[in-house]
Tab-separated table of N, CA, C and O in Angstrom:
chain	number	residue	atom	x	y	z
A	238	UNK	N	109.021	-43.270	-58.329
A	238	UNK	CA	110.175	-42.443	-58.723
A	238	UNK	C	109.762	-42.032	-60.355
A	238	UNK	O	109.337	-42.732	-61.061
A	239	UNK	N	109.952	-40.770	-60.669
A	239	UNK	CA	109.621	-40.172	-61.869
A	239	UNK	C	110.561	-40.904	-62.993
A	239	UNK	O	111.700	-41.039	-62.720
A	240	UNK	N	109.891	-41.524	-64.007
A	240	UNK	CA	110.849	-42.021	-65.037
A	240	UNK	C	111.783	-41.154	-65.772
A	240	UNK	O	111.304	-39.867	-65.996
A	241	UNK	N	112.967	-41.279	-66.012
A	241	UNK	CA	113.813	-40.275	-66.953
A	241	UNK	C	114.426	-39.178	-66.101
A	241	UNK	O	115.131	-38.322	-66.628
A	242	UNK	N	114.426	-39.251	-64.851
A	242	UNK	CA	115.173	-38.197	-63.950
A	242	UNK	C	116.445	-38.760	-63.336
A	242	UNK	O	116.417	-39.782	-62.667
A	243	UNK	N	117.420	-37.914	-63.734
A	243	UNK	CA	118.769	-38.550	-63.368
A	243	UNK	C	119.672	-37.395	-63.246
A	243	UNK	O	119.401	-36.229	-63.649
A	244	UNK	N	120.928	-37.681	-62.729
A	244	UNK	CA	121.889	-36.635	-62.437
A	244	UNK	C	123.164	-37.420	-62.772
A	244	UNK	O	123.200	-38.650	-62.964
A	245	UNK	N	124.261	-36.562	-63.025
A	245	UNK	CA	125.582	-37.164	-63.657
A	245	UNK	C	126.590	-36.418	-62.567
A	245	UNK	O	126.518	-35.300	-62.234
A	246	UNK	N	127.463	-37.557	-61.916
A	246	UNK	CA	128.561	-37.049	-61.421
A	246	UNK	C	129.708	-36.909	-62.159
A	246	UNK	O	130.129	-37.643	-62.760
A	247	UNK	N	130.414	-35.761	-62.057
A	247	UNK	CA	131.497	-35.732	-62.663
A	247	UNK	C	132.894	-35.554	-62.042
A	247	UNK	O	132.907	-35.427	-61.042
A	248	UNK	N	133.941	-35.981	-62.715
A	248	UNK	CA	135.280	-36.263	-61.974
A	248	UNK	C	135.602	-34.875	-61.101
A	248	UNK	O	136.339	-35.006	-60.066
A	249	UNK	N	135.417	-33.687	-61.475
A	249	UNK	CA	135.853	-32.481	-60.776
A	249	UNK	C	135.216	-32.538	-59.416
A	249	UNK	O	135.601	-31.774	-58.522
A	250	UNK	N	134.162	-33.235	-59.262
A	250	UNK	CA	133.294	-32.934	-58.040
A	250	UNK	C	134.049	-33.690	-56.916
A	250	UNK	O	134.152	-33.228	-55.642
A	251	UNK	N	134.937	-34.824	-57.318
A	251	UNK	CA	135.780	-35.325	-56.125
A	251	UNK	C	137.057	-34.812	-56.279
A	251	UNK	O	137.763	-34.359	-55.255
A	252	UNK	N	137.713	-34.687	-57.671
A	252	UNK	CA	139.175	-34.207	-57.735
A	252	UNK	C	139.267	-33.008	-57.172
A	252	UNK	O	140.298	-32.508	-56.653
A	253	UNK	N	138.451	-31.980	-57.697
A	253	UNK	CA	138.622	-30.481	-57.421
A	253	UNK	C	137.900	-29.994	-56.002
A	253	UNK	O	138.432	-29.023	-55.549
A	254	UNK	N	136.991	-30.450	-55.826
A	254	UNK	CA	136.071	-30.152	-54.694
A	254	UNK	C	136.142	-30.924	-53.507
A	254	UNK	O	135.783	-30.661	-52.384
A	255	UNK	N	136.774	-32.118	-53.656
A	255	UNK	CA	136.962	-33.156	-52.557
A	255	UNK	C	135.685	-33.765	-52.061
A	255	UNK	O	135.715	-34.409	-50.942
A	256	UNK	N	134.686	-33.799	-52.718
A	256	UNK	CA	133.346	-34.527	-52.426
A	256	UNK	C	133.389	-35.964	-52.508
A	256	UNK	O	134.206	-36.343	-53.385
A	257	UNK	N	132.630	-36.675	-51.690
A	257	UNK	CA	132.603	-38.030	-51.928
A	257	UNK	C	131.365	-38.534	-51.296
A	257	UNK	O	130.475	-37.850	-50.699
A	258	UNK	N	131.077	-39.829	-51.620
A	258	UNK	CA	129.718	-40.362	-51.158
A	258	UNK	C	128.465	-39.719	-51.358
A	258	UNK	O	128.218	-39.029	-52.557
A	259	UNK	N	127.658	-39.554	-50.472
A	259	UNK	CA	126.275	-38.910	-50.625
A	259	UNK	C	126.444	-37.407	-50.917
A	259	UNK	O	125.538	-36.750	-51.625
A	260	UNK	N	127.398	-36.939	-50.193
A	260	UNK	CA	127.799	-35.388	-50.526
A	260	UNK	C	127.850	-35.141	-51.887
A	260	UNK	O	127.448	-34.169	-52.330
A	261	UNK	N	128.765	-36.065	-52.552
A	261	UNK	CA	128.942	-35.677	-53.804
A	261	UNK	C	127.814	-35.914	-54.767
A	261	UNK	O	127.445	-34.926	-55.676
A	262	UNK	N	126.910	-36.987	-54.422
A	262	UNK	CA	125.660	-37.171	-55.213
A	262	UNK	C	124.525	-35.976	-54.994
A	262	UNK	O	123.969	-35.510	-55.723
A	263	UNK	N	124.548	-35.490	-53.967
A	263	UNK	CA	123.653	-34.380	-53.432
A	263	UNK	C	124.134	-33.031	-54.094
A	263	UNK	O	123.243	-32.449	-54.632
A	264	UNK	N	125.488	-32.771	-54.141
A	264	UNK	CA	125.839	-31.624	-54.956
A	264	UNK	C	125.821	-31.913	-56.373
A	264	UNK	O	125.262	-30.955	-57.095
A	265	UNK	N	125.750	-33.035	-56.927
A	265	UNK	CA	125.595	-33.199	-58.471
A	265	UNK	C	124.024	-33.041	-58.799
A	265	UNK	O	123.806	-32.492	-59.928
A	266	UNK	N	123.213	-33.374	-57.852
A	266	UNK	CA	121.852	-32.990	-58.114
A	266	UNK	C	121.480	-31.458	-58.205
A	266	UNK	O	121.024	-30.850	-59.178
A	267	UNK	N	122.124	-30.621	-57.198
A	267	UNK	CA	121.993	-29.147	-57.174
A	267	UNK	C	122.765	-28.509	-58.396
A	267	UNK	O	122.360	-27.881	-59.245
A	268	UNK	N	123.878	-29.190	-58.635
A	268	UNK	CA	124.749	-28.698	-59.771
A	268	UNK	C	123.917	-28.888	-61.143
A	268	UNK	O	124.175	-28.052	-62.049
A	269	UNK	N	123.263	-29.818	-61.260
A	269	UNK	CA	122.756	-30.221	-62.581
A	269	UNK	C	121.457	-29.157	-62.736
A	269	UNK	O	121.409	-28.693	-63.782
A	270	UNK	N	120.643	-29.094	-61.773
A	270	UNK	CA	119.737	-28.025	-62.010
A	270	UNK	C	120.209	-26.325	-62.087
A	270	UNK	O	119.770	-25.750	-62.981
A	271	UNK	N	121.410	-26.168	-61.381
A	271	UNK	CA	122.050	-24.918	-61.473
A	271	UNK	C	122.671	-24.743	-62.778
A	271	UNK	O	122.409	-23.665	-63.347
A	272	UNK	N	123.347	-25.547	-63.273
A	272	UNK	CA	123.911	-25.401	-64.500
A	272	UNK	C	123.148	-25.074	-65.620
A	272	UNK	O	123.372	-24.472	-66.733
A	273	UNK	N	121.838	-25.510	-65.712
A	273	UNK	CA	120.910	-25.247	-66.654
A	273	UNK	C	120.693	-23.610	-66.965
A	273	UNK	O	120.568	-23.250	-68.066
A	274	UNK	N	120.762	-23.097	-65.770
A	274	UNK	CA	120.319	-21.659	-65.836
A	274	UNK	C	121.427	-20.542	-65.372
A	274	UNK	O	121.394	-19.521	-65.655
A	275	UNK	N	122.409	-21.188	-64.525
A	275	UNK	CA	123.617	-20.477	-64.107
A	275	UNK	C	122.868	-19.466	-63.086
A	275	UNK	O	123.641	-18.390	-62.807
A	276	UNK	N	121.798	-19.610	-62.413
A	276	UNK	CA	121.284	-18.800	-61.490
A	276	UNK	C	120.829	-19.504	-60.330
A	276	UNK	O	120.685	-20.784	-60.362
A	277	UNK	N	120.569	-18.975	-59.187
A	277	UNK	CA	120.072	-19.702	-58.169
A	277	UNK	C	118.793	-20.381	-58.585
A	277	UNK	O	117.858	-20.249	-59.397
A	278	UNK	N	118.493	-21.867	-57.884
A	278	UNK	CA	117.604	-22.697	-58.141
A	278	UNK	C	116.943	-23.330	-57.043
A	278	UNK	O	117.599	-23.375	-55.926
A	279	UNK	N	115.758	-23.414	-57.101
A	279	UNK	CA	115.022	-24.183	-55.823
A	279	UNK	C	115.036	-25.774	-56.250
A	279	UNK	O	114.534	-26.140	-57.182
A	280	UNK	N	115.607	-26.396	-55.206
A	280	UNK	CA	115.544	-27.919	-55.477
A	280	UNK	C	115.100	-28.380	-54.122
A	280	UNK	O	115.722	-28.419	-53.046
A	281	UNK	N	113.815	-28.873	-54.162
A	281	UNK	CA	113.168	-29.511	-52.909
A	281	UNK	C	113.667	-30.646	-52.380
A	281	UNK	O	114.298	-31.573	-53.279
A	282	UNK	N	113.850	-31.029	-51.231
A	282	UNK	CA	114.504	-32.186	-50.536
A	282	UNK	C	113.859	-33.353	-51.120
A	282	UNK	O	114.543	-34.313	-51.374
A	283	UNK	N	112.482	-33.571	-51.443
A	283	UNK	CA	111.888	-34.551	-52.058
A	283	UNK	C	112.668	-34.966	-53.460
A	283	UNK	O	112.981	-36.101	-53.719
A	284	UNK	N	113.192	-34.030	-54.252
A	284	UNK	CA	113.840	-34.330	-55.344
A	284	UNK	C	115.114	-34.725	-55.012
A	284	UNK	O	115.453	-35.872	-55.846
A	285	UNK	N	115.896	-34.178	-54.249
A	285	UNK	CA	117.127	-34.983	-53.834
A	285	UNK	C	117.092	-36.232	-53.352
A	285	UNK	O	117.889	-36.960	-53.715
A	286	UNK	N	115.926	-36.525	-52.466
A	286	UNK	CA	115.768	-37.726	-51.879
A	286	UNK	C	115.434	-38.829	-53.023
A	286	UNK	O	115.984	-39.985	-53.008
A	287	UNK	N	114.697	-38.368	-54.062
A	287	UNK	CA	114.155	-39.328	-55.190
A	287	UNK	C	115.420	-39.757	-55.908
A	287	UNK	O	115.421	-40.922	-56.421
A	288	UNK	N	116.466	-38.718	-56.179
A	288	UNK	CA	117.436	-39.186	-57.001
A	288	UNK	C	118.615	-39.860	-56.260
A	288	UNK	O	119.296	-40.660	-56.779
A	289	UNK	N	118.772	-39.384	-54.894
A	289	UNK	CA	120.042	-40.140	-54.182
A	289	UNK	C	119.636	-41.102	-53.149
A	289	UNK	O	120.521	-42.051	-52.892
A	290	UNK	N	118.493	-41.175	-52.795
A	290	UNK	CA	117.936	-42.056	-51.767
A	290	UNK	C	118.488	-41.665	-50.207
A	290	UNK	O	118.295	-42.427	-49.318
A	291	UNK	N	118.979	-40.381	-50.227
A	291	UNK	CA	119.545	-39.988	-48.981
A	291	UNK	C	118.278	-39.460	-47.932
A	291	UNK	O	117.289	-39.062	-48.492
A	292	UNK	N	118.427	-39.707	-46.713
A	292	UNK	CA	117.273	-39.249	-45.757
A	292	UNK	C	117.414	-37.655	-45.438
A	292	UNK	O	118.541	-37.004	-45.884
A	293	UNK	N	116.464	-36.993	-45.247
A	293	UNK	CA	116.406	-35.658	-44.938
A	293	UNK	C	117.525	-35.192	-43.968
A	293	UNK	O	118.162	-34.140	-44.316
A	294	UNK	N	117.667	-35.885	-42.831
A	294	UNK	CA	118.797	-35.221	-42.082
A	294	UNK	C	120.125	-35.333	-42.755
A	294	UNK	O	120.961	-34.424	-42.699
A	295	UNK	N	120.371	-36.386	-43.447
A	295	UNK	CA	121.618	-36.674	-44.133
A	295	UNK	C	121.763	-35.437	-45.181
A	295	UNK	O	122.761	-34.814	-45.437
A	296	UNK	N	120.756	-35.117	-46.027
A	296	UNK	CA	120.665	-34.211	-47.279
A	296	UNK	C	120.947	-32.773	-46.383
A	296	UNK	O	121.774	-31.915	-46.701
A	297	UNK	N	120.273	-32.351	-45.267
A	297	UNK	CA	120.611	-31.169	-44.510
A	297	UNK	C	122.016	-31.070	-44.100
A	297	UNK	O	122.746	-30.012	-44.313
A	298	UNK	N	122.527	-32.095	-43.407
A	298	UNK	CA	123.947	-31.976	-42.881
A	298	UNK	C	124.869	-31.701	-44.064
A	298	UNK	O	125.752	-31.025	-44.014
A	299	UNK	N	124.683	-32.385	-45.174
A	299	UNK	CA	125.705	-32.276	-46.464
A	299	UNK	C	125.372	-30.847	-46.972
A	299	UNK	O	126.672	-30.263	-47.316
A	300	UNK	N	124.269	-30.322	-46.976
A	300	UNK	CA	124.034	-28.969	-47.672
A	300	UNK	C	124.694	-27.998	-46.893
A	300	UNK	O	125.287	-26.843	-47.180
A	301	UNK	N	124.491	-28.241	-45.429
A	301	UNK	CA	125.080	-27.135	-44.568
A	301	UNK	C	126.581	-27.318	-44.604
A	301	UNK	O	127.095	-26.158	-44.459
A	302	UNK	N	127.095	-28.128	-44.919
A	302	UNK	CA	128.665	-28.473	-44.968
A	302	UNK	C	129.095	-27.872	-46.162
A	302	UNK	O	130.136	-27.072	-46.144
A	303	UNK	N	128.460	-28.072	-47.115
A	303	UNK	CA	128.722	-27.457	-48.522
A	303	UNK	C	128.532	-25.907	-48.456
A	303	UNK	O	129.627	-25.169	-48.985
A	304	UNK	N	127.758	-25.419	-47.698
A	304	UNK	CA	127.419	-24.036	-47.749
A	304	UNK	C	128.626	-23.379	-46.751
A	304	UNK	O	129.241	-22.407	-47.281
A	305	UNK	N	129.076	-24.075	-45.927
A	305	UNK	CA	130.087	-23.705	-44.905
A	305	UNK	C	131.484	-23.608	-45.673
A	305	UNK	O	132.427	-22.895	-45.299
A	306	UNK	N	131.537	-24.780	-46.557
A	306	UNK	CA	132.702	-24.719	-47.348
A	306	UNK	C	132.847	-23.817	-48.498
A	306	UNK	O	133.870	-23.662	-49.157
A	307	UNK	N	131.921	-23.135	-48.648
A	307	UNK	CA	131.673	-22.011	-49.824
A	307	UNK	C	131.262	-22.610	-51.110
A	307	UNK	O	131.399	-21.769	-52.190
A	308	UNK	N	130.944	-23.801	-51.147
A	308	UNK	CA	130.420	-24.443	-52.296
A	308	UNK	C	129.166	-24.247	-52.879
A	308	UNK	O	128.718	-24.110	-54.138
A	309	UNK	N	128.289	-23.834	-52.093
A	309	UNK	CA	126.884	-23.439	-52.131
A	309	UNK	C	126.481	-21.952	-51.389
A	309	UNK	O	126.997	-21.770	-50.182
A	310	UNK	N	125.856	-21.111	-51.978
A	310	UNK	CA	125.172	-20.070	-51.200
A	310	UNK	C	123.703	-20.574	-51.074
A	310	UNK	O	123.079	-20.915	-52.322
A	311	UNK	N	122.975	-20.381	-50.068
A	311	UNK	CA	121.768	-20.851	-49.805
A	311	UNK	C	120.943	-19.581	-49.386
A	311	UNK	O	121.171	-18.835	-48.427
A	312	UNK	N	119.811	-19.384	-50.106
A	312	UNK	CA	118.763	-18.296	-49.557
A	312	UNK	C	117.630	-19.099	-49.178
A	312	UNK	O	117.041	-19.859	-49.639
A	313	UNK	N	117.171	-18.851	-47.872
A	313	UNK	CA	116.167	-19.412	-47.180
A	313	UNK	C	114.898	-18.542	-47.295
A	313	UNK	O	115.022	-17.410	-46.728
A	314	UNK	N	113.939	-19.186	-47.375
A	314	UNK	CA	112.527	-18.307	-47.435
A	314	UNK	C	111.356	-19.314	-46.758
A	314	UNK	O	111.165	-20.386	-47.176
A	315	UNK	N	111.112	-18.867	-45.527
A	315	UNK	CA	109.981	-19.882	-44.679
A	315	UNK	C	108.799	-20.392	-45.741
A	315	UNK	O	108.320	-19.501	-46.532
A	316	UNK	N	108.774	-21.635	-45.551
A	316	UNK	CA	107.657	-22.179	-46.382
A	316	UNK	C	107.905	-22.701	-47.872
A	316	UNK	O	107.096	-22.929	-48.429
A	317	UNK	N	109.085	-22.289	-48.333
A	317	UNK	CA	109.575	-22.557	-49.692
A	317	UNK	C	110.783	-23.426	-49.588
A	317	UNK	O	111.640	-23.213	-48.831
A	318	UNK	N	111.087	-24.278	-50.747
A	318	UNK	CA	112.221	-24.784	-50.727
A	318	UNK	C	113.532	-23.781	-50.836
A	318	UNK	O	113.192	-22.788	-51.483
A	319	UNK	N	114.609	-24.071	-50.353
A	319	UNK	CA	115.714	-23.342	-50.361
A	319	UNK	C	116.219	-23.091	-51.879
A	319	UNK	O	115.943	-23.681	-52.675
A	320	UNK	N	116.689	-21.880	-52.042
A	320	UNK	CA	117.429	-21.449	-53.258
A	320	UNK	C	118.819	-21.803	-53.184
A	320	UNK	O	119.620	-21.352	-52.203
A	321	UNK	N	119.487	-22.340	-54.154
A	321	UNK	CA	120.761	-22.723	-54.248
A	321	UNK	C	121.632	-22.206	-55.251
A	321	UNK	O	121.067	-22.321	-56.497
A	322	UNK	N	122.650	-21.518	-55.104
A	322	UNK	CA	123.502	-20.974	-56.163
A	322	UNK	C	124.808	-21.765	-55.920
A	322	UNK	O	125.582	-21.842	-54.917
A	323	UNK	N	125.460	-22.589	-57.001
A	323	UNK	CA	126.502	-23.095	-56.873
A	323	UNK	C	127.885	-22.179	-57.049
A	323	UNK	O	127.636	-21.082	-57.808
A	324	UNK	N	128.879	-22.262	-56.150
A	324	UNK	CA	129.946	-21.566	-56.113
A	324	UNK	C	131.193	-22.400	-56.577
A	324	UNK	O	131.457	-23.030	-55.657
A	325	UNK	N	131.802	-22.298	-57.649
A	325	UNK	CA	132.941	-23.197	-57.919
A	325	UNK	C	134.062	-22.344	-57.849
A	325	UNK	O	134.259	-21.245	-58.622
A	326	UNK	N	135.193	-22.935	-57.316
A	326	UNK	CA	136.505	-22.147	-57.205
A	326	UNK	C	137.215	-21.896	-58.559
A	326	UNK	O	137.187	-23.105	-59.281
A	327	UNK	N	137.999	-20.848	-58.772
A	327	UNK	CA	138.838	-20.783	-59.799
A	327	UNK	C	138.440	-21.231	-61.175
A	327	UNK	O	137.412	-20.824	-61.642
A	328	UNK	N	139.340	-22.109	-61.689
A	328	UNK	CA	139.031	-22.532	-63.026
A	328	UNK	C	138.035	-23.801	-62.974
A	328	UNK	O	137.903	-24.239	-64.379
A	329	UNK	N	137.542	-24.166	-62.184
A	329	UNK	CA	136.735	-25.307	-62.088
A	329	UNK	C	135.706	-25.376	-63.143
A	329	UNK	O	135.588	-26.188	-64.113
A	330	UNK	N	134.893	-24.308	-63.289
A	330	UNK	CA	133.699	-24.251	-64.210
A	330	UNK	C	134.318	-24.060	-65.633
A	330	UNK	O	133.700	-24.720	-66.387
A	331	UNK	N	135.353	-23.345	-65.950
A	331	UNK	CA	135.923	-23.064	-67.101
A	331	UNK	C	136.458	-24.481	-67.658
A	331	UNK	O	136.216	-24.764	-68.873
A	332	UNK	N	137.248	-25.062	-66.692
A	332	UNK	CA	137.745	-26.420	-67.120
A	332	UNK	C	136.571	-27.338	-67.459
A	332	UNK	O	136.708	-28.214	-68.587
A	333	UNK	N	135.464	-27.617	-66.768
A	333	UNK	CA	134.496	-28.308	-67.071
A	333	UNK	C	133.698	-28.115	-68.337
A	333	UNK	O	133.580	-28.778	-69.060
A	334	UNK	N	133.511	-26.576	-68.470
A	334	UNK	CA	132.802	-26.346	-69.910
A	334	UNK	C	133.919	-26.668	-71.008
A	334	UNK	O	133.318	-27.085	-72.147
A	335	UNK	N	135.008	-26.585	-70.873
A	335	UNK	CA	136.162	-26.917	-71.835
A	335	UNK	C	135.979	-28.417	-72.211
A	335	UNK	O	136.139	-28.741	-73.347
A	336	UNK	N	135.832	-29.206	-71.108
A	336	UNK	CA	135.898	-30.619	-71.395
A	336	UNK	C	134.499	-31.152	-71.817
A	336	UNK	O	134.351	-32.151	-72.688
A	337	UNK	N	133.427	-30.534	-71.320
A	337	UNK	CA	131.926	-31.069	-71.609
A	337	UNK	C	131.175	-30.218	-72.348
A	337	UNK	O	130.223	-30.727	-72.833
A	338	UNK	N	131.558	-29.035	-72.745
A	338	UNK	CA	130.764	-27.969	-73.466
A	338	UNK	C	129.708	-27.287	-72.494
A	338	UNK	O	129.258	-27.706	-71.558
A	339	UNK	N	129.678	-26.078	-72.812
A	339	UNK	CA	128.785	-25.155	-72.101
A	339	UNK	C	127.344	-25.527	-72.030
A	339	UNK	O	126.546	-24.963	-71.444
A	340	UNK	N	126.836	-26.202	-73.181
A	340	UNK	CA	125.514	-26.545	-73.328
A	340	UNK	C	125.125	-27.888	-72.800
A	340	UNK	O	124.161	-28.354	-73.021
A	341	UNK	N	126.051	-28.465	-71.964
A	341	UNK	CA	125.830	-29.933	-71.425
A	341	UNK	C	124.425	-29.677	-70.617
A	341	UNK	O	124.447	-28.682	-70.067
A	342	UNK	N	123.727	-30.814	-70.418
A	342	UNK	CA	122.586	-30.836	-69.428
A	342	UNK	C	122.894	-31.880	-68.437
A	342	UNK	O	122.502	-33.115	-68.513
A	343	UNK	N	123.362	-31.580	-67.230
A	343	UNK	CA	123.694	-32.670	-66.336
A	343	UNK	C	122.445	-33.120	-65.583
A	343	UNK	O	122.676	-34.335	-65.291
A	344	UNK	N	121.294	-32.552	-65.542
A	344	UNK	CA	120.076	-33.264	-65.236
A	344	UNK	C	119.115	-33.173	-66.246
A	344	UNK	O	118.962	-32.241	-67.051
A	345	UNK	N	118.441	-34.224	-66.410
A	345	UNK	CA	117.408	-34.313	-67.575
A	345	UNK	C	116.193	-35.064	-67.161
A	345	UNK	O	116.301	-35.867	-66.223
A	346	UNK	N	115.210	-34.488	-67.727
A	346	UNK	CA	113.734	-35.110	-67.338
A	346	UNK	C	113.301	-35.509	-68.616
A	346	UNK	O	113.352	-34.692	-69.567
A	347	UNK	N	112.670	-36.810	-68.757
A	347	UNK	CA	112.297	-37.241	-69.992
A	347	UNK	C	110.943	-37.397	-69.903
A	347	UNK	O	110.451	-37.863	-68.985
């Protein structure tokens, strides 16, 4: 594992989105990369595995579920990692930014 790679799980992920367990961890990884740019990001499965320890089938199942629930928009391109866009309902992002600041960095590489 690369030193200094981590993600943060925030209370809104469970409280407002209803995520739990590995699903919450997987969303946190995607959210962290997305939050830096606020645009669609490529996050390869090996990165998600490295941070969460989840298997490929588990990651795939959780991401499909998040997509069907409207939390993620996924753009697929053959031969490349998927592009993910986080979609937060209502005031969730505004409340998060008010609590943590809009310049927070949920995923950091040192």
